[in-house]
């Protein structure tokens, strides 16, 4: 028997939190009153299932079922056609807990932190109206590339999982303002992340990063960057094992840098495919390209007089000097520091 | 100095009044202040109006200016939010948990020839209503909300008040002076006053 612990005059909010409820039945509420309920709070109870009568609240927009023992969201949940926010932190939910048709819902905010997700369920990746997704403190081992389908996403919280790499497709979330990847096992950041041009805050602390891609400098709106607890290199160790380019690579480089014309009939298709994989050397003074053979180059960049960050980019060869350098020879030591203007990345939380 | 009996402040206003009385004197008994702050049982209805969160980082919200003897403020920490390693500019710092938990990591002051990063001393998890104390002679600290599911709210007292402090790079010990700003004062949101390099602490 549900007790109404608080309801305001228009009955929009029904607060049934912290009531030791192990079940709940709203059937005795008349339909007209049920239609008025827009928010339902059921956090901190003893529910192991989402009570079926919740699905009768046809105008429900906000549901909080956090801190229960819920393992399953029933099929009838999709009857809540107006629901925009679901908060279900600290339950026992995993990727098989949600109905298949959940994908058709108009969800805008999903907070499922503190559950048992080992994968992001397919249904979530079809929620095209989703603006905020939190799967913090779960057991995610990877981020699916289909995350790029969530084109309205502004907030993605994936801290406290088992993630070891970031798919470049994440960079297609051009509305993303806040990306949290702290407390994972990430070893590198794909350079494509510089396409997240709406990003204001990036949380990467407590991972396995040794350097960052130089491209991170082009995130012009980024105000917050946390990097503490990463084994960032402090000194440049020159990469002594440079593998000389193969004959295939040298031929490819010559064709590309001399702009030699070729038609699709002139070469076998595998060589056409290979030639299309050429990457431009980032050095603006170098018109060269590279395929597989390149040198990892780390430059320390000074952020507004505070911290030196190791930024990495590839060069086509050890002799090629990196951009923004006036003295090619001194690049080998890479102790030179460039400065990022003080208005950029003011609040880098590194230390 | 004689130990007077700690009278439990029943409300936040009670606590503030008691602190004003204590800080009339120039001599501060750290244990007394810590006991009184710990004795106040956090009641969210009393401090909710100061607890303004920012999605991207922790906020500092001024509660009382303590007759210029101390500053009392409420810090709001979203999931995963943390501070840099910082000092306290020769002031007393009391930190009481009003909601959630915070991890405090103590560090030694870095010396000239730092090898292998700053030296970590101790770590503790502060629980609701607990009150910690630090000053520069004890060391430096980093404070973090390590939870990915819960927010945290803490009550801080600094005496004397200070507007700048130093932050430290854990890997190198390199220090940097920062100006501290308030997200809100007395329950009203206050945008930043300057545009120079700043860092909340």
Short mmCIF file of C-alpha atoms in Angstrom, two decimals, chain A residues 44 67 89-90 111 113-114 134 136-137 154 157 159-161 177-178 180 182-183 200-201 203 205-206 223-224 228-230 232-234 300 304-310 342 346-351, chain B residues 54-58 78-85 103 107 118 142-151 167-172 174-178 181 183 192 194-201:
data_model
loop_
_atom_site.label_atom_id
_atom_site.label_comp_id
_atom_site.label_asym_id
_atom_site.label_seq_id
_atom_site.Cartn_x
_atom_site.Cartn_y
_atom_site.Cartn_z
CA UNK A 44 16.40 4.04 -1.52
CA UNK A 67 19.54 2.53 -4.82
CA UNK A 89 21.90 4.35 -10.15
CA UNK A 90 23.12 1.63 -7.84
CA UNK A 111 21.83 7.75 -15.52
CA UNK A 113 25.92 4.54 -12.94
CA UNK A 114 26.75 1.92 -10.33
CA UNK A 134 26.01 8.07 -17.59
CA UNK A 136 29.96 5.42 -14.58
CA UNK A 137 31.14 2.68 -12.21
CA UNK A 154 26.11 16.56 -24.77
CA UNK A 157 30.10 9.88 -18.31
CA UNK A 159 34.37 7.04 -15.52
CA UNK A 160 35.20 4.02 -13.39
CA UNK A 161 35.03 1.23 -15.97
CA UNK A 177 30.39 19.26 -24.13
CA UNK A 178 31.48 17.03 -21.28
CA UNK A 180 34.41 11.77 -18.64
CA UNK A 182 38.62 8.94 -15.75
CA UNK A 183 39.46 5.80 -13.77
CA UNK A 200 34.29 22.15 -22.74
CA UNK A 201 35.55 19.59 -20.26
CA UNK A 203 38.28 14.14 -17.71
CA UNK A 205 42.61 11.25 -14.78
CA UNK A 206 43.77 7.85 -13.51
CA UNK A 223 38.40 24.80 -20.42
CA UNK A 224 38.94 21.82 -18.19
CA UNK A 228 46.50 13.46 -12.92
CA UNK A 229 47.36 9.84 -12.21
CA UNK A 230 48.64 9.08 -15.71
CA UNK A 232 52.88 10.95 -18.60
CA UNK A 233 56.47 11.06 -19.76
CA UNK A 234 58.46 13.87 -18.22
CA UNK A 300 56.63 19.35 -24.47
CA UNK A 304 50.15 29.07 -19.46
CA UNK A 305 53.30 28.79 -17.39
CA UNK A 306 51.93 25.97 -15.29
CA UNK A 307 52.44 22.53 -16.68
CA UNK A 308 54.47 20.87 -19.39
CA UNK A 309 52.39 18.39 -21.33
CA UNK A 310 53.94 15.79 -23.60
CA UNK A 342 47.18 31.80 -21.43
CA UNK A 346 43.35 27.91 -18.17
CA UNK A 347 42.33 25.32 -15.70
CA UNK A 348 44.32 22.27 -16.67
CA UNK A 349 44.16 20.09 -13.61
CA UNK A 350 47.29 18.05 -13.97
CA UNK A 351 49.10 18.09 -10.69
CA UNK B 54 28.67 23.09 -11.80
CA UNK B 55 28.60 20.09 -14.12
CA UNK B 56 32.30 20.36 -15.02
CA UNK B 57 34.14 21.07 -11.75
CA UNK B 58 33.71 21.72 -8.05
CA UNK B 78 30.05 16.48 -8.77
CA UNK B 79 30.94 12.88 -9.56
CA UNK B 80 34.68 12.52 -10.17
CA UNK B 81 35.50 16.17 -9.35
CA UNK B 82 38.78 16.84 -7.56
CA UNK B 83 41.18 19.64 -6.67
CA UNK B 84 44.86 20.09 -7.44
CA UNK B 85 47.43 19.60 -4.70
CA UNK B 103 39.11 11.46 -0.27
CA UNK B 107 51.64 15.30 0.47
CA UNK B 118 55.84 14.38 -4.92
CA UNK B 142 44.47 17.02 -2.65
CA UNK B 143 40.73 16.60 -2.08
CA UNK B 144 38.61 14.51 -4.44
CA UNK B 145 35.13 13.08 -4.82
CA UNK B 146 36.08 9.67 -6.14
CA UNK B 147 32.47 8.50 -6.45
CA UNK B 148 31.01 8.04 -9.93
CA UNK B 149 27.48 7.88 -8.57
CA UNK B 150 27.21 10.40 -5.72
CA UNK B 151 27.81 14.10 -5.31
CA UNK B 167 48.97 24.57 -6.65
CA UNK B 168 51.51 21.82 -7.31
CA UNK B 169 52.20 19.43 -10.19
CA UNK B 170 52.40 15.99 -8.59
CA UNK B 171 54.96 14.74 -11.12
CA UNK B 172 57.46 17.57 -10.84
CA UNK B 174 56.42 22.66 -9.88
CA UNK B 175 54.24 25.25 -8.13
CA UNK B 176 52.02 27.97 -9.41
CA UNK B 177 50.12 30.77 -7.69
CA UNK B 178 46.40 30.87 -8.29
CA UNK B 181 37.13 32.66 -6.82
CA UNK B 183 30.84 30.52 -7.68
CA UNK B 192 34.13 35.63 -12.11
CA UNK B 194 38.70 38.78 -13.47
CA UNK B 195 39.81 36.91 -16.56
CA UNK B 196 43.38 36.12 -15.56
CA UNK B 197 44.43 32.55 -14.95
CA UNK B 198 42.37 31.22 -12.09
CA UNK B 199 41.75 28.00 -10.36
CA UNK B 200 39.19 27.18 -7.76
CA UNK B 201 40.57 25.45 -4.74
#
